[in-house]
mmCIF file of N, CA and C in Angstrom:
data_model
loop_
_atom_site.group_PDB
_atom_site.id
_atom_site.type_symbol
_atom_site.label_atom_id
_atom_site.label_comp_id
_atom_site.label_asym_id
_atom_site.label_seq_id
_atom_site.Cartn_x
_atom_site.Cartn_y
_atom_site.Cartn_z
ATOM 1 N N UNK A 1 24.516 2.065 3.345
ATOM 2 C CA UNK A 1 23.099 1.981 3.626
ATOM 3 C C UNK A 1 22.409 1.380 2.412
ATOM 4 N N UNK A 2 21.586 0.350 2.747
ATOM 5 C CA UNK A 2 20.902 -0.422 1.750
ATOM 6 C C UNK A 2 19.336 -0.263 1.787
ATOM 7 N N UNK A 3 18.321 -0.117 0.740
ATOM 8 C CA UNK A 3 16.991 -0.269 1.022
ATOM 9 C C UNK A 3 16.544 -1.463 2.002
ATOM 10 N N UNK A 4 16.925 -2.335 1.583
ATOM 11 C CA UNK A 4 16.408 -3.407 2.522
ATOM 12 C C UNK A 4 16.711 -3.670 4.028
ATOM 13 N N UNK A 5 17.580 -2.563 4.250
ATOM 14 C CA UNK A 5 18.183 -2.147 5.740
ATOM 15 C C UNK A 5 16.607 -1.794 6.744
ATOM 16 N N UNK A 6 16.035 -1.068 5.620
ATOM 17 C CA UNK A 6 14.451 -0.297 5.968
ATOM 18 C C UNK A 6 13.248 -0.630 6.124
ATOM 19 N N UNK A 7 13.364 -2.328 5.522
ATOM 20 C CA UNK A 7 11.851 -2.527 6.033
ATOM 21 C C UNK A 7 11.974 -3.634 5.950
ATOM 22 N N UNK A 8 10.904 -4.495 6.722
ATOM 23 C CA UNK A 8 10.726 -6.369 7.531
ATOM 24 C C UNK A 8 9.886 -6.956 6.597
ATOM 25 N N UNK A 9 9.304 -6.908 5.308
ATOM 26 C CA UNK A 9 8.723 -8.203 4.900
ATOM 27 C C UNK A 9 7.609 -7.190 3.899
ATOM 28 N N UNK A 10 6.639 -8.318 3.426
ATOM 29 C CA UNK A 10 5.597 -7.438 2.863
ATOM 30 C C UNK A 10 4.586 -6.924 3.934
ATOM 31 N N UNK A 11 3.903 -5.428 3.400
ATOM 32 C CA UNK A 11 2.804 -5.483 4.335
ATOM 33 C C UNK A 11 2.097 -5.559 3.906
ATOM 34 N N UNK A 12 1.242 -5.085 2.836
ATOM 35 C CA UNK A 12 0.204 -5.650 1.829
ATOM 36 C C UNK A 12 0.369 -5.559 0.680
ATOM 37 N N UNK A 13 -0.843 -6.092 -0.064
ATOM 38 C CA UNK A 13 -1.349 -5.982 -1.850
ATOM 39 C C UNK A 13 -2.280 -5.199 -2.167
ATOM 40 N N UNK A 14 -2.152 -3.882 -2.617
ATOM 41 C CA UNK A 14 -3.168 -3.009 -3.432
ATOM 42 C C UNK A 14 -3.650 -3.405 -4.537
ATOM 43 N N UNK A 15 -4.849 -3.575 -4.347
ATOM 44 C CA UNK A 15 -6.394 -3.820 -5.834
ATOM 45 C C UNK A 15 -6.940 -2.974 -5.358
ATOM 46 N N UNK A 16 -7.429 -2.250 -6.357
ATOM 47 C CA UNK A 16 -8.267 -1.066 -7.037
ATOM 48 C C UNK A 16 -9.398 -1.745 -6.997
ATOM 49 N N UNK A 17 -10.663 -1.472 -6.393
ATOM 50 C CA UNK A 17 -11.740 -1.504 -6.824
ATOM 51 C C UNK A 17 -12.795 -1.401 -6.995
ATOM 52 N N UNK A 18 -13.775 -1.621 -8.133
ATOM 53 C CA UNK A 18 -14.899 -0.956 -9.360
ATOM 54 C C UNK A 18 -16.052 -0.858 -8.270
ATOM 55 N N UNK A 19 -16.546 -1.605 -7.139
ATOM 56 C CA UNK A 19 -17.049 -1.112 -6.351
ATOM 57 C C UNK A 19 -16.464 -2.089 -4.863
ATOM 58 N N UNK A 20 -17.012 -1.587 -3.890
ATOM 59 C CA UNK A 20 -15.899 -1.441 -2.547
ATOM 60 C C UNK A 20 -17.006 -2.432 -1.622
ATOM 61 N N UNK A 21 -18.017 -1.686 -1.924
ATOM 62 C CA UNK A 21 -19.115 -2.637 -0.708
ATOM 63 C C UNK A 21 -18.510 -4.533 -1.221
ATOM 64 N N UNK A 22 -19.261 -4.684 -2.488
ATOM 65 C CA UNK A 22 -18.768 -5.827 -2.742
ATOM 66 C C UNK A 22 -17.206 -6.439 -2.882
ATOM 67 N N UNK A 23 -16.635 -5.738 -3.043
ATOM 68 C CA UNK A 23 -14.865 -6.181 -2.864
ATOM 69 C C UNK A 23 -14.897 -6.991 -1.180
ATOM 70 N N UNK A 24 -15.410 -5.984 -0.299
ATOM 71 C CA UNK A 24 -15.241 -6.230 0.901
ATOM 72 C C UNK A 24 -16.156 -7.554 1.655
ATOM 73 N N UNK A 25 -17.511 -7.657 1.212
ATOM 74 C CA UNK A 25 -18.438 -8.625 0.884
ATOM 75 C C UNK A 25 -17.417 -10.309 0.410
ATOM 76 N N UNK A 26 -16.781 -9.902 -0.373
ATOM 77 C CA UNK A 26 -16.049 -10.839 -1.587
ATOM 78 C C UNK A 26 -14.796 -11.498 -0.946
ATOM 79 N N UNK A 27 -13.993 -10.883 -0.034
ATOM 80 C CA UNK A 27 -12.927 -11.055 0.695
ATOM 81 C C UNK A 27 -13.533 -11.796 2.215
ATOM 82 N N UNK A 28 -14.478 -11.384 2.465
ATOM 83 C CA UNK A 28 -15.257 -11.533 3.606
ATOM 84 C C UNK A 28 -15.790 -12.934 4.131
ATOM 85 N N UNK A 29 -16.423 -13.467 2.724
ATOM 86 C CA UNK A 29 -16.707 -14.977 2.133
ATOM 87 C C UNK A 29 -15.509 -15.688 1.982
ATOM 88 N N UNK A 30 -13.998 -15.760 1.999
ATOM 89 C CA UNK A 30 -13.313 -15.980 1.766
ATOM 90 C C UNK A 30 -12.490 -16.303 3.335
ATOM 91 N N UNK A 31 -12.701 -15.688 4.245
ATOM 92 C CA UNK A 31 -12.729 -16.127 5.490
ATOM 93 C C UNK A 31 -11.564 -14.906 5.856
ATOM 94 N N UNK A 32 -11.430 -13.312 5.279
ATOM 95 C CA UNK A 32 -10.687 -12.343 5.467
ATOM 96 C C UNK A 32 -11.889 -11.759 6.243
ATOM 97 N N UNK A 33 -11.173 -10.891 7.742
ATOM 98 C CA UNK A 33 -11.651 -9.868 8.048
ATOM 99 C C UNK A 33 -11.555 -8.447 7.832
ATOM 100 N N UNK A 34 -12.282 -7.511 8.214
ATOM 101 C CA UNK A 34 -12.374 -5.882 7.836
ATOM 102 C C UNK A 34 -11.090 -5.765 9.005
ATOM 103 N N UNK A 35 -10.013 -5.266 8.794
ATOM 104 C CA UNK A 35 -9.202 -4.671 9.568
ATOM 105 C C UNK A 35 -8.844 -3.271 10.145
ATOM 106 N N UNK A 36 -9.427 -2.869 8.971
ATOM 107 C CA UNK A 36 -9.432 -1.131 9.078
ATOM 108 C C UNK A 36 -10.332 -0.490 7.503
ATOM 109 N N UNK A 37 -10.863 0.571 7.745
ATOM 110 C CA UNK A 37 -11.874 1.324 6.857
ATOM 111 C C UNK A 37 -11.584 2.011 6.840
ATOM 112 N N UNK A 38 -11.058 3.074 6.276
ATOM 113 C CA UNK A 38 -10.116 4.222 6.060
ATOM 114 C C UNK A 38 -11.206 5.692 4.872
ATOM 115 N N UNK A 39 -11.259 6.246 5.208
ATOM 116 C CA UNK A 39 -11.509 7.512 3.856
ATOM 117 C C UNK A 39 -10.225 8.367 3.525
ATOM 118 N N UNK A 40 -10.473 8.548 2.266
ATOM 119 C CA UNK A 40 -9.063 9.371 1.820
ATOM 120 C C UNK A 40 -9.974 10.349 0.860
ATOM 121 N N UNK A 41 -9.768 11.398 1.288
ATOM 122 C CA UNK A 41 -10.460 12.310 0.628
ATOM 123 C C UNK A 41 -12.459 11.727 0.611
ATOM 124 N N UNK A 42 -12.571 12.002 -0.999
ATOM 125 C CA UNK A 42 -14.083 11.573 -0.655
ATOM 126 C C UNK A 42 -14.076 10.078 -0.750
ATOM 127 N N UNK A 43 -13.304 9.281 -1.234
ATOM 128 C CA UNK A 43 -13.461 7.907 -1.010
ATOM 129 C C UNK A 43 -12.768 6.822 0.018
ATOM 130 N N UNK A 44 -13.321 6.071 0.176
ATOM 131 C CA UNK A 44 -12.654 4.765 1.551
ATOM 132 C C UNK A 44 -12.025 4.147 0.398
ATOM 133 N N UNK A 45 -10.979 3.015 1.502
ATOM 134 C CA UNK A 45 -10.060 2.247 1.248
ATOM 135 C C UNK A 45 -10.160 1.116 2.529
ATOM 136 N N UNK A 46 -10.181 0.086 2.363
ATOM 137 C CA UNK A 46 -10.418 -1.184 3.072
ATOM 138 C C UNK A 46 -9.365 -1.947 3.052
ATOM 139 N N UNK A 47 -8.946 -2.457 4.343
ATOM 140 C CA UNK A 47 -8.150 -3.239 4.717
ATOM 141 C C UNK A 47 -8.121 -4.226 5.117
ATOM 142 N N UNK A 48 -8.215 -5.786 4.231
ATOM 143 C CA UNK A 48 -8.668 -7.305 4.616
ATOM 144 C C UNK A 48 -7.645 -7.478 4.809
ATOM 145 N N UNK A 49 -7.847 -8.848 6.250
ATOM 146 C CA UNK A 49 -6.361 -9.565 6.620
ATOM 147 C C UNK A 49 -6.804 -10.731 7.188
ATOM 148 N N UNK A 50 -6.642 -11.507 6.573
ATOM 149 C CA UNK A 50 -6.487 -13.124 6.814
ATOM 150 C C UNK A 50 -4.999 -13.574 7.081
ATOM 151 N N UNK A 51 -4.913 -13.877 8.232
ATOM 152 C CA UNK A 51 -3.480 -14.374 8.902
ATOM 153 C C UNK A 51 -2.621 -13.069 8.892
ATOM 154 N N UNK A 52 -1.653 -13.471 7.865
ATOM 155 C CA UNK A 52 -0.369 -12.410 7.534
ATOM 156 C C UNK A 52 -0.757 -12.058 6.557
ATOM 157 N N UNK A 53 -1.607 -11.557 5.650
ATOM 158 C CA UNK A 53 -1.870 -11.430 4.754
ATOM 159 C C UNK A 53 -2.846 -10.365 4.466
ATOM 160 N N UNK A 54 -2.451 -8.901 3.936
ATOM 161 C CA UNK A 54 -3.403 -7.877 3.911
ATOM 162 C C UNK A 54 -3.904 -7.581 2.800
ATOM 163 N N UNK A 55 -4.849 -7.727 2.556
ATOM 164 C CA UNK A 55 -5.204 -6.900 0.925
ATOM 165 C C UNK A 55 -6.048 -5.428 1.186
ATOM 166 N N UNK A 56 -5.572 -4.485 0.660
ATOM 167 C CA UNK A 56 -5.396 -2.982 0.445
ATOM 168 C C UNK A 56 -6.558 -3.210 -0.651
ATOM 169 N N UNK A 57 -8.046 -2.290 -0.033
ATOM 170 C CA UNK A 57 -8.685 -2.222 -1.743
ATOM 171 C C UNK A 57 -9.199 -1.310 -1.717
ATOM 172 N N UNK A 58 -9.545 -0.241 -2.282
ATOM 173 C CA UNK A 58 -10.066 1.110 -2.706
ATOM 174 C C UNK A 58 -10.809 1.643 -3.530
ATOM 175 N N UNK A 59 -11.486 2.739 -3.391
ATOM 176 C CA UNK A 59 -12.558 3.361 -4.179
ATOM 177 C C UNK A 59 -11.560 4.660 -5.218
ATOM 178 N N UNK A 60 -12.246 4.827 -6.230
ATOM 179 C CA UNK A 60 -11.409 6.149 -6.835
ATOM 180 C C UNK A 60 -10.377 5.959 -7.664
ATOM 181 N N UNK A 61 -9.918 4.961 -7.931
ATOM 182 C CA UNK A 61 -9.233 5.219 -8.749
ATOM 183 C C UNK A 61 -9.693 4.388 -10.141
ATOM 184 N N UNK A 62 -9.117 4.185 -11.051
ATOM 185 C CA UNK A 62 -9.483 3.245 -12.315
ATOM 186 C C UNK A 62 -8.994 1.834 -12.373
ATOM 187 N N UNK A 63 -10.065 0.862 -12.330
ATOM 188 C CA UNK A 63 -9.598 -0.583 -12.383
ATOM 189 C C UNK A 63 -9.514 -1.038 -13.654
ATOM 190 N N UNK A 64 -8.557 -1.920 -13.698
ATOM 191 C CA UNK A 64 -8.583 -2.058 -14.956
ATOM 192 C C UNK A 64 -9.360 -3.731 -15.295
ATOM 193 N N UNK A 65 -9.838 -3.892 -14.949
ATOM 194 C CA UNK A 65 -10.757 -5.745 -15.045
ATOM 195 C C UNK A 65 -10.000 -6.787 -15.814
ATOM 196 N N UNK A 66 -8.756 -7.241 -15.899
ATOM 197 C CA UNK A 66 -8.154 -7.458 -16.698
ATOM 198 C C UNK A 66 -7.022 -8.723 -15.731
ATOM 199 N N UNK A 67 -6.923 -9.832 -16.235
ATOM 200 C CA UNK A 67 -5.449 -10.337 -15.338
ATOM 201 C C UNK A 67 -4.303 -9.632 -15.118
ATOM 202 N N UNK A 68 -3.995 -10.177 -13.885
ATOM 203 C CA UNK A 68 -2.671 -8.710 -13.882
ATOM 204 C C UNK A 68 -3.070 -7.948 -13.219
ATOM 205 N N UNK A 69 -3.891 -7.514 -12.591
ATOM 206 C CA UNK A 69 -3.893 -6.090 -12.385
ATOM 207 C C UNK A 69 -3.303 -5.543 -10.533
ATOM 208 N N UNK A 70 -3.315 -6.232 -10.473
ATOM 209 C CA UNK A 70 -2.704 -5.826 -8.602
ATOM 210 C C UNK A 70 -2.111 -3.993 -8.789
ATOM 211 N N UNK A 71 -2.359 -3.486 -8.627
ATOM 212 C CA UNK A 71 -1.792 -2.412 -8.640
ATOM 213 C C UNK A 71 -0.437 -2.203 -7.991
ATOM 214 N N UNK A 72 -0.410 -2.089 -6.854
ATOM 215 C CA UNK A 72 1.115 -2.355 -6.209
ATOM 216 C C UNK A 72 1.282 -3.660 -4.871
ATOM 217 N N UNK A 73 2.526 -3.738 -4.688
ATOM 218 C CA UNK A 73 2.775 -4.327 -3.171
ATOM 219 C C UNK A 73 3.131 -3.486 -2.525
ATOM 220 N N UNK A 74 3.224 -3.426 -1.046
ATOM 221 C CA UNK A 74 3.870 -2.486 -0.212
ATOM 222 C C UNK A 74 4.477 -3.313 0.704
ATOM 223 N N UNK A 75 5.901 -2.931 1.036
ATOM 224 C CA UNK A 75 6.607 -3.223 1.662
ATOM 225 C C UNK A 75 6.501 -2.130 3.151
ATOM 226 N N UNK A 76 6.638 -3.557 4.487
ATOM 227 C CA UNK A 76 6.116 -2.449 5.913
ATOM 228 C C UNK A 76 7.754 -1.975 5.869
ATOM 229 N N UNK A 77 7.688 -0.258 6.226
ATOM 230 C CA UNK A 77 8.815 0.234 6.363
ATOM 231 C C UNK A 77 9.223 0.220 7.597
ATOM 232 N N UNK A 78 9.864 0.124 8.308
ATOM 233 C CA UNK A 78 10.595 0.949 9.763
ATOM 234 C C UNK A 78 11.257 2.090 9.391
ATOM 235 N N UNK A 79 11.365 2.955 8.596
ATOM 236 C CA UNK A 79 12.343 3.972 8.814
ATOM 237 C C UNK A 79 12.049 4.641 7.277
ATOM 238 N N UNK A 80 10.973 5.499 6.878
ATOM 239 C CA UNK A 80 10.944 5.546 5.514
ATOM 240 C C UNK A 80 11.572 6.760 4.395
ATOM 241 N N UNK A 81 12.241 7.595 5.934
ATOM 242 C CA UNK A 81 13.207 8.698 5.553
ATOM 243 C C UNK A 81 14.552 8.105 5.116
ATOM 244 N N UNK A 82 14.639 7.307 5.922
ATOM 245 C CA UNK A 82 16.310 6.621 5.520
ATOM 246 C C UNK A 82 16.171 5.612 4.142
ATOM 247 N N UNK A 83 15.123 4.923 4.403
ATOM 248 C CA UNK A 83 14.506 4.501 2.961
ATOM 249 C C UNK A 83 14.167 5.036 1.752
ATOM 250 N N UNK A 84 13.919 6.200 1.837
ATOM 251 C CA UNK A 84 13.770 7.009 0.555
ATOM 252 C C UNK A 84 15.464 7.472 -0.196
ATOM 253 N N UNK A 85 16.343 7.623 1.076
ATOM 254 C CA UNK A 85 17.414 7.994 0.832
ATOM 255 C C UNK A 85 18.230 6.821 -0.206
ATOM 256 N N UNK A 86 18.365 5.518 0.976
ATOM 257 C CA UNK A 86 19.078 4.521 0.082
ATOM 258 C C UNK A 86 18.205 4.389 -1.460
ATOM 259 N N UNK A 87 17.158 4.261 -1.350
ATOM 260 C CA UNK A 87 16.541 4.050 -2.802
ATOM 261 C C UNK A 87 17.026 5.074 -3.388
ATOM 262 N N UNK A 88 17.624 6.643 -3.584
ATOM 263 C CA UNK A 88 17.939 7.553 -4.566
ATOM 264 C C UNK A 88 19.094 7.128 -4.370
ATOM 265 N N UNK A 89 19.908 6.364 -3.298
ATOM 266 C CA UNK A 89 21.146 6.053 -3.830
ATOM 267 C C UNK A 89 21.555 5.127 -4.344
ATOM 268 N N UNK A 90 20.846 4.257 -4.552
ATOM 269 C CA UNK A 90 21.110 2.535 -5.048
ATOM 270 C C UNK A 90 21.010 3.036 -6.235
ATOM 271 N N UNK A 91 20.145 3.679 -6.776
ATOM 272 C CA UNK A 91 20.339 4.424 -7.829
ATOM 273 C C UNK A 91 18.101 3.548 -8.856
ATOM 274 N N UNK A 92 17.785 3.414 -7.836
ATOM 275 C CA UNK A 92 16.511 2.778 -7.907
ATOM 276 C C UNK A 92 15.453 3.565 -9.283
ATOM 277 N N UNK A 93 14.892 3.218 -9.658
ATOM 278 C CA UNK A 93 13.645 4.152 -10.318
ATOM 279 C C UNK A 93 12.416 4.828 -9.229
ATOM 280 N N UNK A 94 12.787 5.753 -8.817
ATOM 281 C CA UNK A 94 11.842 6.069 -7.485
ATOM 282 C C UNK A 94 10.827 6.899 -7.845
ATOM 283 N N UNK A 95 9.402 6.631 -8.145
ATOM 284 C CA UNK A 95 8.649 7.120 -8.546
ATOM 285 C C UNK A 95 7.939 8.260 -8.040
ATOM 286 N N UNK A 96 8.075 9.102 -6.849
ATOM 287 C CA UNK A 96 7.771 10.186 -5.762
ATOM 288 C C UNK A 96 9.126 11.157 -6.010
ATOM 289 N N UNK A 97 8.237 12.699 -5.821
ATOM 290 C CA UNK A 97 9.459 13.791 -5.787
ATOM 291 C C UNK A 97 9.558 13.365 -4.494
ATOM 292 N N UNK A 98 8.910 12.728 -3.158
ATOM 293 C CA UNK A 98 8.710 13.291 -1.929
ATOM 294 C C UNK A 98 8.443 11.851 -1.002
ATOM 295 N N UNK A 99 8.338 11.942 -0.301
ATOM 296 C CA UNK A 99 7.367 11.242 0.442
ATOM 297 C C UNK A 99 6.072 11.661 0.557
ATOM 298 N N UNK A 100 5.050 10.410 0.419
ATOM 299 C CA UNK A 100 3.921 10.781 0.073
ATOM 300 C C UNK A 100 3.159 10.724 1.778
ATOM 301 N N UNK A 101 1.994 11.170 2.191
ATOM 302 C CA UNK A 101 1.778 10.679 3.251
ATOM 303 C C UNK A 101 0.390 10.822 3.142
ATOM 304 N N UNK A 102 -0.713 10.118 3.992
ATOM 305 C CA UNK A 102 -1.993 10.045 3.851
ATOM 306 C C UNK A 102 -2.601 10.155 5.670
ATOM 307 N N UNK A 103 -2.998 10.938 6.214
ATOM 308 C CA UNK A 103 -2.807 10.974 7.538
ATOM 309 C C UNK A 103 -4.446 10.098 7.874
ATOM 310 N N UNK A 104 -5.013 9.901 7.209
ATOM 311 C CA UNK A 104 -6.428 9.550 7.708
ATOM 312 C C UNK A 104 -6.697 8.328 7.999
ATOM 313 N N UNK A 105 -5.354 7.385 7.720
ATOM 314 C CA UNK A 105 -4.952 6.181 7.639
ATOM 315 C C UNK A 105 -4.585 5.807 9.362
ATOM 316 N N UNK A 106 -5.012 5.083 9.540
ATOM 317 C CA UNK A 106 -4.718 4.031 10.736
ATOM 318 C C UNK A 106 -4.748 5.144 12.363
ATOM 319 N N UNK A 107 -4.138 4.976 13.121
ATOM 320 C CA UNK A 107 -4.299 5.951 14.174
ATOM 321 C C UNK A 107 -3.583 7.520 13.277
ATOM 322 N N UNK A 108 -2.488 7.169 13.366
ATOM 323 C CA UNK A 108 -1.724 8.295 13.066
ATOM 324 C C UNK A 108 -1.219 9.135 11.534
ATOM 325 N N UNK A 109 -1.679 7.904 10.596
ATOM 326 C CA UNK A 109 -1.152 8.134 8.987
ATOM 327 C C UNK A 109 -0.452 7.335 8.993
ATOM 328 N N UNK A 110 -0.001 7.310 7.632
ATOM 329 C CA UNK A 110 1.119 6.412 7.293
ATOM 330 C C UNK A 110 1.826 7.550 6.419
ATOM 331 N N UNK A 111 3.245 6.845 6.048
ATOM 332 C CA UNK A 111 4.543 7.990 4.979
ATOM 333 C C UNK A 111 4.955 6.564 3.995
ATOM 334 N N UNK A 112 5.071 7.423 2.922
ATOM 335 C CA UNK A 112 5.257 6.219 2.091
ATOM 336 C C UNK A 112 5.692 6.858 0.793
ATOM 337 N N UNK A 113 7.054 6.022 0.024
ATOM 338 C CA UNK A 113 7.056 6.260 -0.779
ATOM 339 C C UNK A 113 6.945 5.366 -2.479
ATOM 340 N N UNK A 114 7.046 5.208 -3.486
ATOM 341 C CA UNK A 114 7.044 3.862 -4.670
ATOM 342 C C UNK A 114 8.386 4.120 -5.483
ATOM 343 N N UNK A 115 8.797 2.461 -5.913
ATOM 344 C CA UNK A 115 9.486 2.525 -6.587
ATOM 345 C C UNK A 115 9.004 1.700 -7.698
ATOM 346 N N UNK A 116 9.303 1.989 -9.209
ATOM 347 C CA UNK A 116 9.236 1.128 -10.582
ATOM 348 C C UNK A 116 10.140 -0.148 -9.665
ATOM 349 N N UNK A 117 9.749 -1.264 -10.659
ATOM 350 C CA UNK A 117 10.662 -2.843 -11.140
ATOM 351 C C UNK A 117 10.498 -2.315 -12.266
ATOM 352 N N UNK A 118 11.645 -3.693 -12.824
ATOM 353 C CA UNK A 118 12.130 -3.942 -14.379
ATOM 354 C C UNK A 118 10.881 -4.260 -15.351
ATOM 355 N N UNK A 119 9.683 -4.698 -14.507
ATOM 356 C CA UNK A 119 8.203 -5.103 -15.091
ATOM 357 C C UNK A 119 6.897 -4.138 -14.728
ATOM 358 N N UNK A 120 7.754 -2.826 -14.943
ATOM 359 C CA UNK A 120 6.901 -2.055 -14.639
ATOM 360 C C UNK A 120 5.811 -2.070 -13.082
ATOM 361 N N UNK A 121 6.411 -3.157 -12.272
ATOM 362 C CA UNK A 121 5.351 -3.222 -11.152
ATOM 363 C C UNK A 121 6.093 -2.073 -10.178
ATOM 364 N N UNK A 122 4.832 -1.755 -9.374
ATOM 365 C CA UNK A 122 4.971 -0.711 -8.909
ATOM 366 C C UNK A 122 5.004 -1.495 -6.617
ATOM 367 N N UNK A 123 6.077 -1.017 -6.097
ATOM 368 C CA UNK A 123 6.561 -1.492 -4.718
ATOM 369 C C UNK A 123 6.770 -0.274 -3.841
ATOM 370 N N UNK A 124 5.780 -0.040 -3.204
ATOM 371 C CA UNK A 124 5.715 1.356 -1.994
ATOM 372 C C UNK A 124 6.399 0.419 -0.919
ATOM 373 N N UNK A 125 6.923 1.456 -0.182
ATOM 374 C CA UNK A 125 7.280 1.508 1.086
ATOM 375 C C UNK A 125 6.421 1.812 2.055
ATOM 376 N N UNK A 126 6.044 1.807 3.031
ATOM 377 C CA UNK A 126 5.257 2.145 3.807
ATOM 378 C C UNK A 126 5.478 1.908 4.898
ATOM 379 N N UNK A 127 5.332 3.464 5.847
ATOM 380 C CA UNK A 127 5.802 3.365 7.132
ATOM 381 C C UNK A 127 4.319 3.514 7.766
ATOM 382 N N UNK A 128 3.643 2.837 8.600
ATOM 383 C CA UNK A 128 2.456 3.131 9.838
ATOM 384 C C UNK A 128 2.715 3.783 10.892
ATOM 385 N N UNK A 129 2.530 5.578 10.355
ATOM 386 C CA UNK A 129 3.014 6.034 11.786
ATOM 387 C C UNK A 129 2.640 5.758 13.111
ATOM 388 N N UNK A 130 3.844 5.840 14.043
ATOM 389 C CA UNK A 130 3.357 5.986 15.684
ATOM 390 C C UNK A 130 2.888 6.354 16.317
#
């Protein structure tokens, strides 16, 4: 069993950001639509998608204003139990005791877990539950 057994392609790019109305405003002008508006706890998280292409952007956490900064990619999972598995066995840097899950997300939640690269970038898995 291999990680890449577990999931089809990218599903989006997480940016953090300093404020949300305008992120979304900013993507908007750019010819991306609102795909989904999400709250997680007390803050939203916005979901632009132009073509195949999603950008993940959020309130709450710390941006850093700086080049570079994408916070993570996420890879769409199909299967993110069996995926968590091969990643502790490939012998991966897997950054979660657990699977993480956020239920307020999309119809049903999503399960998801991150792994380190060699460049410190950070690559979730992410399953969109059914």
């Amino acid at each position: 069993m291999a990680l890449n057994d577990y999931f089809t392609g990218l599903q989006h790019v997480g940016i953090p950001s300093k404020d949300l109305d305008v992120t979304i405003d900013f993507y908007k002008s750019l010819g991306f639509e609102q795909a989904g508006l999400f709250h997680n706890g007390e803050n939203r998280c916005a979901f632009m998608k132009f073509g195949n292409l999603i950008v993940e952007t959020w309130e709450g956490d710390p941006v850093a204003m700086e080049n570079g900064a994408i916070n993570h990619i996420s890879m769409n999972c199909t299967d993110v139990d069996k995926a968590f598995a091969a990643a502790k066995e490939q012998g991966l840097n897997v950054l979660n005791d657990e699977i993480q899950s956020i239920p307020s997300f999309w119809d049903n939640g999503i399960r998801f877990f991150n792994i380190q690269g060699p460049n410190h970038e950070t690559i979730e898995f992410c399953q969109i539950v059914k």
